[in-house]
Amino acid sequence: MFTRRSLMLAASAMPFLPNTIRAQAGWVPTREVEFVIPFAVGGGADLLARVIHKIITDEKLVPVPVTLNNRPGGGGAVGLGYVASRKAADPHTIILVNGTTQITPILNPAARTLTEIRPSMNVMLDDFLLFVKGDAPWKDAKEFIAAGKARPPKSIAFATGGTTDVMAITVFTKATGVEFNTLNFNSGGEALTQLLGGHVQACMGNPLEFMGHLQSKAVKALGVFRDSRFSALPDVPTMKEQGIEAPNFQMWRGLATPRGTPDAPALYWEGVFAKVVASPAFAAYIKENIATAAPVPGEAFAKFLQDQEKLYRDLLGKPA
Amino acid sequence: MIYELAAGFASALTPWNLLMCFAGVFAGQLVGALPGIGPSSAIALLLPLTFGADPTSAIILFAGIYYGAQYGGTLTSVLISVPGEPSSVMTSIDGYQMALQGKAGVALGIAAIGSFIAGTISTIGLMLLAPPMARAALAFGPPEYFALVVLGLTALAAVGGSVLKGLTTGVFGLLISTVGIDQQTGVARFAFDRLWLLDGVGFIVLTVAIFGVGEVLSSVGKPTPAPITNVANVLPSRAEWRASRMPILRGSFIGFFVGVLPATGATIASFIAYIVEKKVAKDPSRFGKGAIEGVAGPEASNNAAAAGAMVPMLALGVPGSGTTAIILGALIMFGVRPGPELFEKNSALVWAVIASMYIGNLMLLIMNLPLARLFAQLLRMPYAWLYPPILALCVAGVYSQANSIEDVWMLVGFGALGWAMMRYDWPPAPLILGLVLGTIFENSLRQSMTLSHGSVEIFFTRPISAVLLACAAAAVLAPPLLRMFRPRVAAV
């Protein structure tokens, strides 16, 4: 039985409790956590989620079991819709988000936007490079553009592996004024095959799929869309170095909780994901995928997403 | 090469790698038989568990799952008319008819033998021809894919009795394939603002609905067929073997060459093998009524295609199919950089995997002959008893592939359609064919037209595309022309 006096006593005793017990006054998951992957088993996004899941499990970062739930469909729209309608404000749910989940609702108004989630932590960034065949006549991006300007518009064909590659081409077109012919394929691998076969003249792609061919000189990289050179590929100049005023363009991947998650669990998950990004296993994953670890927590991540949304809408010609 | 192959066998025959090979083909057999779970999801699920393991063992395991699944897919197609994998749709047409005639054992037996022969032939092909074949495959751009799909679409008229009905259902399948996000523009079509329609109608959903649910529903209305008594025989008779041996050989070559082309794979290979068998048969009317060639050809070709798809993966570092894309991802996770130099730089791994494919195919043959006998016994039960478990398998399989209840409702709807189609004698296979080929048909057409700035000449000025289109034209025009000329020849 609590009396008024005993409550007051307890309250006055609080500041003197050791830190460990005070931390428990924050939030910890008490039942199974569901990790929603809005993409099919086997893709790049799924693989990243499974690596993160393995790190969380192996290093016992969470005291309860975490189960994976693939909800694929519609470029992330189905998974996001699932979290929006069934998991709102549930702190026992985490979801993988990436550029695709942000682009889908811009193109398809029926899909739920990222306002359905509370951004928790961006974990990595993927770069875009301009690739041509190894025996192509162009030495750098400048020569490539000069060739594009010398020919009638749309003479140079690009193969893409998805919407994000198309946007990288749009960035390039806006910066250079050269119009390209764009052929869309299912994956970066298919786009690469078309480039190797000589059916198209160029690709915009992430380093991962092209790395083996870059090393064997079957393809060469003419430039990268970032402000400073990429440490994994120090020989590839940035677009800006070559006098091309293209903005920094990278694709983000991160984690989130459902919209309306209270502050205490949100903080808890930020802490867990920070430990994931700091783990050696994650560093190895980043290295193998030739990506960049980029932990951006909570508020800053939300701000970053707002800027990206503006950039994407601008590139796709769909202002809000 | 002999030395490298011997070293490969030495590595593949270590007890641990033998175990991995067995685990792979066994798991592949299992997931192949279950509709919904395919080899690609099985590999993706196992991938995190193999981190830190030896890459050679892991790739042996994954490759085993991949070609093992081609064997497993046969089981359910023959026994209960539910294709476990897209590449087994053609098998179920004649295989299930054979089962109804009490020849399930032989159908499964010839599938296992054919798959073994084809798997071995195409592994030899992989070994001898990988680098030049892979370079040749690069000659396939959008116009060539378009022409190949047109050739595949000529199968619409070849499967099923009535040409008109076959074409109608085929075109309906093509229409269904346009539902969902358009790959060329990223905009949704015919999705009616339903999130679950954004990815269109899944192949698995439609196949399981039309073949599995439709078949069960239509059988319910008929008097129960008598339980089949003699099922023990799995080895084909001399006559059956004579009828199957050329289809197996042809299927092996078709499968290998089609499988080598990135992004086509086992499914289209099995379609083409089926048409070829029907075209060369002395009596094409037997097809659809339990022709053993209709099982042997497609089964050989889908297995050969699995090894074919490894060619671009190993020799070029580009995925030959959805499953090899995941195996490529696995290689990267193991720090092996796929690319044109894989054969030279990681020759120990490549040759161990090739050697394991010979071993794995042999394991599958040894495993499948007794299994065929065992599973064929299932049909001693009255079919009516099998209906509830079949329906349960259909629902569970469809739900498990995307955890989507809407897919289950689509299964119910298309199942009713499947029943109606069987009731009024509309062939189901062209519908599936239309759905599978529709997406690649549309995309390659639009990619080609973009490339040529809107000129159709591109299909006729590129030699490979022109030859393939000529073959397609011949496949459509030859039978009526022959019919026209035959009486006159007889009159002379």
mmCIF file of N, CA, C and O in Angstrom, chain A residues 172-236:
data_model
loop_
_atom_site.group_PDB
_atom_site.id
_atom_site.type_symbol
_atom_site.label_atom_id
_atom_site.label_comp_id
_atom_site.label_asym_id
_atom_site.label_seq_id
_atom_site.Cartn_x
_atom_site.Cartn_y
_atom_site.Cartn_z
ATOM 1 N N PHE A 172 23.263 14.929 -63.871
ATOM 2 C CA PHE A 172 24.337 15.139 -64.842
ATOM 3 C C PHE A 172 23.853 16.007 -66.005
ATOM 4 O O PHE A 172 24.539 16.936 -66.442
ATOM 5 N N THR A 173 22.639 15.708 -66.493
ATOM 6 C CA THR A 173 22.076 16.478 -67.599
ATOM 7 C C THR A 173 21.885 17.940 -67.197
ATOM 8 O O THR A 173 22.210 18.851 -67.954
ATOM 9 N N LYS A 174 21.375 18.150 -65.974
ATOM 10 C CA LYS A 174 21.149 19.526 -65.516
ATOM 11 C C LYS A 174 22.461 20.291 -65.425
ATOM 12 O O LYS A 174 22.515 21.482 -65.701
ATOM 13 N N ALA A 175 23.521 19.593 -65.018
ATOM 14 C CA ALA A 175 24.802 20.268 -64.836
ATOM 15 C C ALA A 175 25.493 20.544 -66.160
ATOM 16 O O ALA A 175 26.274 21.478 -66.263
ATOM 17 N N THR A 176 25.215 19.710 -67.183
ATOM 18 C CA THR A 176 25.992 19.829 -68.417
ATOM 19 C C THR A 176 25.173 20.307 -69.605
ATOM 20 O O THR A 176 25.733 20.775 -70.584
ATOM 21 N N GLY A 177 23.869 20.186 -69.542
ATOM 22 C CA GLY A 177 23.030 20.601 -70.655
ATOM 23 C C GLY A 177 23.005 19.594 -71.798
ATOM 24 O O GLY A 177 22.438 19.871 -72.858
ATOM 25 N N VAL A 178 23.615 18.397 -71.608
ATOM 26 C CA VAL A 178 23.593 17.388 -72.669
ATOM 27 C C VAL A 178 22.432 16.423 -72.408
ATOM 28 O O VAL A 178 22.278 15.923 -71.295
ATOM 29 N N GLU A 179 21.628 16.176 -73.436
ATOM 30 C CA GLU A 179 20.496 15.261 -73.264
ATOM 31 C C GLU A 179 20.916 13.848 -73.660
ATOM 32 O O GLU A 179 21.520 13.649 -74.713
ATOM 33 N N PHE A 180 20.598 12.872 -72.807
ATOM 34 C CA PHE A 180 20.994 11.487 -73.078
ATOM 35 C C PHE A 180 19.769 10.618 -73.332
ATOM 36 O O PHE A 180 18.653 10.971 -72.960
ATOM 37 N N ASN A 181 20.015 9.452 -73.941
ATOM 38 C CA ASN A 181 18.970 8.471 -74.210
ATOM 39 C C ASN A 181 19.028 7.443 -73.085
ATOM 40 O O ASN A 181 20.076 6.837 -72.864
ATOM 41 N N THR A 182 17.921 7.232 -72.364
ATOM 42 C CA THR A 182 17.974 6.388 -71.163
ATOM 43 C C THR A 182 17.182 5.099 -71.340
ATOM 44 O O THR A 182 15.995 5.135 -71.644
ATOM 45 N N LEU A 183 17.852 3.960 -71.153
ATOM 46 C CA LEU A 183 17.192 2.652 -71.219
ATOM 47 C C LEU A 183 17.154 2.069 -69.816
ATOM 48 O O LEU A 183 18.200 1.916 -69.190
ATOM 49 N N ASN A 184 15.962 1.721 -69.330
ATOM 50 C CA ASN A 184 15.850 1.258 -67.947
ATOM 51 C C ASN A 184 15.817 -0.262 -67.850
ATOM 52 O O ASN A 184 15.080 -0.920 -68.575
ATOM 53 N N PHE A 185 16.625 -0.793 -66.937
ATOM 54 C CA PHE A 185 16.669 -2.241 -66.691
ATOM 55 C C PHE A 185 16.331 -2.527 -65.237
ATOM 56 O O PHE A 185 16.205 -1.606 -64.431
ATOM 57 N N ASN A 186 16.219 -3.822 -64.920
ATOM 58 C CA ASN A 186 15.788 -4.228 -63.584
ATOM 59 C C ASN A 186 16.812 -4.003 -62.497
ATOM 60 O O ASN A 186 16.473 -3.797 -61.348
ATOM 61 N N SER A 187 18.095 -4.145 -62.845
ATOM 62 C CA SER A 187 19.113 -4.092 -61.799
ATOM 63 C C SER A 187 20.391 -3.521 -62.383
ATOM 64 O O SER A 187 20.576 -3.488 -63.606
ATOM 65 N N GLY A 188 21.267 -3.101 -61.492
ATOM 66 C CA GLY A 188 22.556 -2.594 -61.928
ATOM 67 C C GLY A 188 23.330 -3.650 -62.711
ATOM 68 O O GLY A 188 24.034 -3.334 -63.664
ATOM 69 N N GLY A 189 23.155 -4.930 -62.328
ATOM 70 C CA GLY A 189 23.835 -6.012 -63.027
ATOM 71 C C GLY A 189 23.425 -6.093 -64.491
ATOM 72 O O GLY A 189 24.255 -6.255 -65.378
ATOM 73 N N GLU A 190 22.116 -5.944 -64.749
ATOM 74 C CA GLU A 190 21.639 -5.981 -66.137
ATOM 75 C C GLU A 190 22.166 -4.784 -66.919
ATOM 76 O O GLU A 190 22.541 -4.907 -68.086
ATOM 77 N N ALA A 191 22.182 -3.623 -66.271
ATOM 78 C CA ALA A 191 22.688 -2.419 -66.934
ATOM 79 C C ALA A 191 24.158 -2.614 -67.299
ATOM 80 O O ALA A 191 24.583 -2.291 -68.418
ATOM 81 N N LEU A 192 24.914 -3.181 -66.368
ATOM 82 C CA LEU A 192 26.331 -3.446 -66.617
ATOM 83 C C LEU A 192 26.521 -4.376 -67.816
ATOM 84 O O LEU A 192 27.388 -4.156 -68.663
ATOM 85 N N THR A 193 25.681 -5.435 -67.889
ATOM 86 C CA THR A 193 25.782 -6.381 -69.003
ATOM 87 C C THR A 193 25.576 -5.659 -70.338
ATOM 88 O O THR A 193 26.261 -5.947 -71.314
ATOM 89 N N GLN A 194 24.621 -4.734 -70.363
ATOM 90 C CA GLN A 194 24.359 -3.983 -71.591
ATOM 91 C C GLN A 194 25.552 -3.111 -71.966
ATOM 92 O O GLN A 194 25.887 -2.958 -73.136
ATOM 93 N N LEU A 195 26.200 -2.541 -70.944
ATOM 94 C CA LEU A 195 27.372 -1.703 -71.205
ATOM 95 C C LEU A 195 28.517 -2.560 -71.748
ATOM 96 O O LEU A 195 29.154 -2.204 -72.740
ATOM 97 N N LEU A 196 28.743 -3.724 -71.123
ATOM 98 C CA LEU A 196 29.824 -4.603 -71.565
ATOM 99 C C LEU A 196 29.582 -5.098 -72.985
ATOM 100 O O LEU A 196 30.518 -5.293 -73.751
ATOM 101 N N GLY A 197 28.308 -5.305 -73.331
ATOM 102 C CA GLY A 197 27.976 -5.779 -74.667
ATOM 103 C C GLY A 197 28.024 -4.670 -75.714
ATOM 104 O O GLY A 197 27.830 -4.931 -76.898
ATOM 105 N N GLY A 198 28.238 -3.433 -75.271
ATOM 106 C CA GLY A 198 28.332 -2.330 -76.221
ATOM 107 C C GLY A 198 26.995 -1.868 -76.766
ATOM 108 O O GLY A 198 26.941 -1.167 -77.762
ATOM 109 N N HIS A 199 25.891 -2.258 -76.124
ATOM 110 C CA HIS A 199 24.579 -1.824 -76.607
ATOM 111 C C HIS A 199 24.270 -0.404 -76.169
ATOM 112 O O HIS A 199 23.473 0.279 -76.785
ATOM 113 N N VAL A 200 24.874 0.026 -75.067
ATOM 114 C CA VAL A 200 24.770 1.416 -74.621
ATOM 115 C C VAL A 200 26.200 1.934 -74.431
ATOM 116 O O VAL A 200 27.151 1.147 -74.394
ATOM 117 N N GLN A 201 26.322 3.252 -74.307
ATOM 118 C CA GLN A 201 27.668 3.817 -74.214
ATOM 119 C C GLN A 201 28.096 4.125 -72.777
ATOM 120 O O GLN A 201 29.269 4.320 -72.512
ATOM 121 N N ALA A 202 27.112 4.218 -71.864
ATOM 122 C CA ALA A 202 27.493 4.612 -70.506
ATOM 123 C C ALA A 202 26.492 4.102 -69.483
ATOM 124 O O ALA A 202 25.391 3.682 -69.835
ATOM 125 N N CYS A 203 26.903 4.126 -68.213
ATOM 126 C CA CYS A 203 26.046 3.757 -67.085
ATOM 127 C C CYS A 203 26.316 4.719 -65.940
ATOM 128 O O CYS A 203 27.436 5.202 -65.786
ATOM 129 N N MET A 204 25.277 4.989 -65.135
ATOM 130 C CA MET A 204 25.498 5.632 -63.847
ATOM 131 C C MET A 204 25.261 4.523 -62.839
ATOM 132 O O MET A 204 24.192 3.922 -62.824
ATOM 133 N N GLY A 205 26.221 4.232 -61.984
ATOM 134 C CA GLY A 205 25.963 3.135 -61.063
ATOM 135 C C GLY A 205 26.752 3.243 -59.787
ATOM 136 O O GLY A 205 27.652 4.075 -59.652
ATOM 137 N N ASN A 206 26.395 2.364 -58.841
ATOM 138 C CA ASN A 206 27.125 2.277 -57.581
ATOM 139 C C ASN A 206 28.399 1.485 -57.823
ATOM 140 O O ASN A 206 28.433 0.621 -58.684
ATOM 141 N N PRO A 207 29.439 1.762 -57.038
ATOM 142 C CA PRO A 207 30.706 1.072 -57.287
ATOM 143 C C PRO A 207 30.611 -0.441 -57.145
ATOM 144 O O PRO A 207 31.295 -1.177 -57.850
ATOM 145 N N LEU A 208 29.729 -0.943 -56.242
ATOM 146 C CA LEU A 208 29.695 -2.370 -55.921
ATOM 147 C C LEU A 208 29.632 -3.264 -57.158
ATOM 148 O O LEU A 208 30.470 -4.135 -57.353
ATOM 149 N N GLU A 209 28.621 -3.023 -58.013
ATOM 150 C CA GLU A 209 28.420 -3.933 -59.139
ATOM 151 C C GLU A 209 29.519 -3.809 -60.195
ATOM 152 O O GLU A 209 29.730 -4.722 -60.980
ATOM 153 N N PHE A 210 30.197 -2.656 -60.218
ATOM 154 C CA PHE A 210 31.156 -2.411 -61.296
ATOM 155 C C PHE A 210 32.601 -2.694 -60.893
ATOM 156 O O PHE A 210 33.485 -2.658 -61.720
ATOM 157 N N MET A 211 32.837 -2.947 -59.594
ATOM 158 C CA MET A 211 34.202 -2.971 -59.080
ATOM 159 C C MET A 211 35.084 -4.010 -59.779
ATOM 160 O O MET A 211 36.200 -3.696 -60.189
ATOM 161 N N GLY A 212 34.569 -5.252 -59.919
ATOM 162 C CA GLY A 212 35.364 -6.305 -60.547
ATOM 163 C C GLY A 212 35.786 -5.902 -61.953
ATOM 164 O O GLY A 212 36.918 -6.145 -62.374
ATOM 165 N N HIS A 213 34.878 -5.257 -62.671
ATOM 166 C CA HIS A 213 35.157 -4.868 -64.045
ATOM 167 C C HIS A 213 36.041 -3.643 -64.119
ATOM 168 O O HIS A 213 36.785 -3.452 -65.070
ATOM 169 N N LEU A 214 35.961 -2.801 -63.073
ATOM 170 C CA LEU A 214 36.836 -1.640 -62.992
ATOM 171 C C LEU A 214 38.278 -2.124 -62.816
ATOM 172 O O LEU A 214 39.202 -1.633 -63.457
ATOM 173 N N GLN A 215 38.449 -3.129 -61.947
ATOM 174 C CA GLN A 215 39.790 -3.635 -61.670
ATOM 175 C C GLN A 215 40.390 -4.316 -62.889
ATOM 176 O O GLN A 215 41.580 -4.226 -63.129
ATOM 177 N N SER A 216 39.540 -4.999 -63.676
ATOM 178 C CA SER A 216 40.072 -5.695 -64.857
ATOM 179 C C SER A 216 40.105 -4.763 -66.054
ATOM 180 O O SER A 216 40.402 -5.190 -67.160
ATOM 181 N N LYS A 217 39.735 -3.509 -65.862
ATOM 182 C CA LYS A 217 39.755 -2.474 -66.906
ATOM 183 C C LYS A 217 38.740 -2.734 -68.027
ATOM 184 O O LYS A 217 38.868 -2.211 -69.124
ATOM 185 N N ALA A 218 37.731 -3.595 -67.771
ATOM 186 C CA ALA A 218 36.663 -3.779 -68.752
ATOM 187 C C ALA A 218 35.794 -2.525 -68.799
ATOM 188 O O ALA A 218 35.203 -2.211 -69.829
ATOM 189 N N VAL A 219 35.686 -1.807 -67.681
ATOM 190 C CA VAL A 219 35.002 -0.511 -67.675
ATOM 191 C C VAL A 219 35.944 0.501 -67.006
ATOM 192 O O VAL A 219 36.880 0.117 -66.306
ATOM 193 N N LYS A 220 35.690 1.791 -67.284
ATOM 194 C CA LYS A 220 36.430 2.822 -66.538
ATOM 195 C C LYS A 220 35.462 3.855 -65.994
ATOM 196 O O LYS A 220 34.370 4.055 -66.551
ATOM 197 N N ALA A 221 35.847 4.478 -64.881
ATOM 198 C CA ALA A 221 34.995 5.474 -64.223
ATOM 199 C C ALA A 221 35.505 6.860 -64.586
ATOM 200 O O ALA A 221 36.691 7.145 -64.434
ATOM 201 N N LEU A 222 34.604 7.717 -65.101
ATOM 202 C CA LEU A 222 35.027 9.050 -65.550
ATOM 203 C C LEU A 222 34.822 10.114 -64.485
ATOM 204 O O LEU A 222 35.352 11.207 -64.601
ATOM 205 N N GLY A 223 34.018 9.813 -63.467
ATOM 206 C CA GLY A 223 33.802 10.833 -62.442
ATOM 207 C C GLY A 223 32.845 10.360 -61.379
ATOM 208 O O GLY A 223 32.107 9.392 -61.581
ATOM 209 N N VAL A 224 32.884 11.036 -60.214
ATOM 210 C CA VAL A 224 32.008 10.664 -59.113
ATOM 211 C C VAL A 224 31.275 11.912 -58.627
ATOM 212 O O VAL A 224 31.829 13.018 -58.628
ATOM 213 N N PHE A 225 29.993 11.710 -58.236
ATOM 214 C CA PHE A 225 29.152 12.828 -57.812
ATOM 215 C C PHE A 225 29.305 13.096 -56.318
ATOM 216 O O PHE A 225 28.421 12.818 -55.544
ATOM 217 N N ARG A 226 30.447 13.571 -55.898
ATOM 218 C CA ARG A 226 30.564 13.940 -54.494
ATOM 219 C C ARG A 226 31.545 15.089 -54.388
ATOM 220 O O ARG A 226 32.244 15.409 -55.346
ATOM 221 N N ASP A 227 31.615 15.728 -53.199
ATOM 222 C CA ASP A 227 32.398 16.947 -53.065
ATOM 223 C C ASP A 227 33.893 16.679 -52.994
ATOM 224 O O ASP A 227 34.693 17.485 -53.422
ATOM 225 N N SER A 228 34.250 15.512 -52.413
ATOM 226 C CA SER A 228 35.675 15.186 -52.347
ATOM 227 C C SER A 228 35.855 13.789 -52.919
ATOM 228 O O SER A 228 34.900 13.028 -53.018
ATOM 229 N N ARG A 229 37.096 13.441 -53.270
ATOM 230 C CA ARG A 229 37.320 12.121 -53.889
ATOM 231 C C ARG A 229 36.944 10.989 -52.933
ATOM 232 O O ARG A 229 37.014 11.148 -51.721
ATOM 233 N N PHE A 230 36.577 9.861 -53.520
ATOM 234 C CA PHE A 230 36.117 8.696 -52.773
ATOM 235 C C PHE A 230 37.345 7.894 -52.347
ATOM 236 O O PHE A 230 38.163 7.527 -53.184
ATOM 237 N N SER A 231 37.456 7.631 -51.039
ATOM 238 C CA SER A 231 38.692 7.027 -50.544
ATOM 239 C C SER A 231 38.957 5.648 -51.143
ATOM 240 O O SER A 231 40.108 5.250 -51.329
ATOM 241 N N ALA A 232 37.882 4.898 -51.476
ATOM 242 C CA ALA A 232 38.088 3.566 -52.056
ATOM 243 C C ALA A 232 38.575 3.654 -53.503
ATOM 244 O O ALA A 232 39.148 2.706 -54.029
ATOM 245 N N LEU A 233 38.317 4.787 -54.164
ATOM 246 C CA LEU A 233 38.716 4.959 -55.565
ATOM 247 C C LEU A 233 39.412 6.310 -55.722
ATOM 248 O O LEU A 233 38.879 7.230 -56.329
ATOM 249 N N PRO A 234 40.627 6.422 -55.190
ATOM 250 C CA PRO A 234 41.275 7.740 -55.173
ATOM 251 C C PRO A 234 41.634 8.275 -56.562
ATOM 252 O O PRO A 234 41.877 9.463 -56.704
ATOM 253 N N ASP A 235 41.649 7.402 -57.587
ATOM 254 C CA ASP A 235 42.036 7.861 -58.924
ATOM 255 C C ASP A 235 40.877 8.471 -59.701
ATOM 256 O O ASP A 235 41.080 9.046 -60.767
ATOM 257 N N VAL A 236 39.652 8.296 -59.182
ATOM 258 C CA VAL A 236 38.502 8.809 -59.925
ATOM 259 C C VAL A 236 38.230 10.257 -59.502
ATOM 260 O O VAL A 236 37.952 10.515 -58.333
#
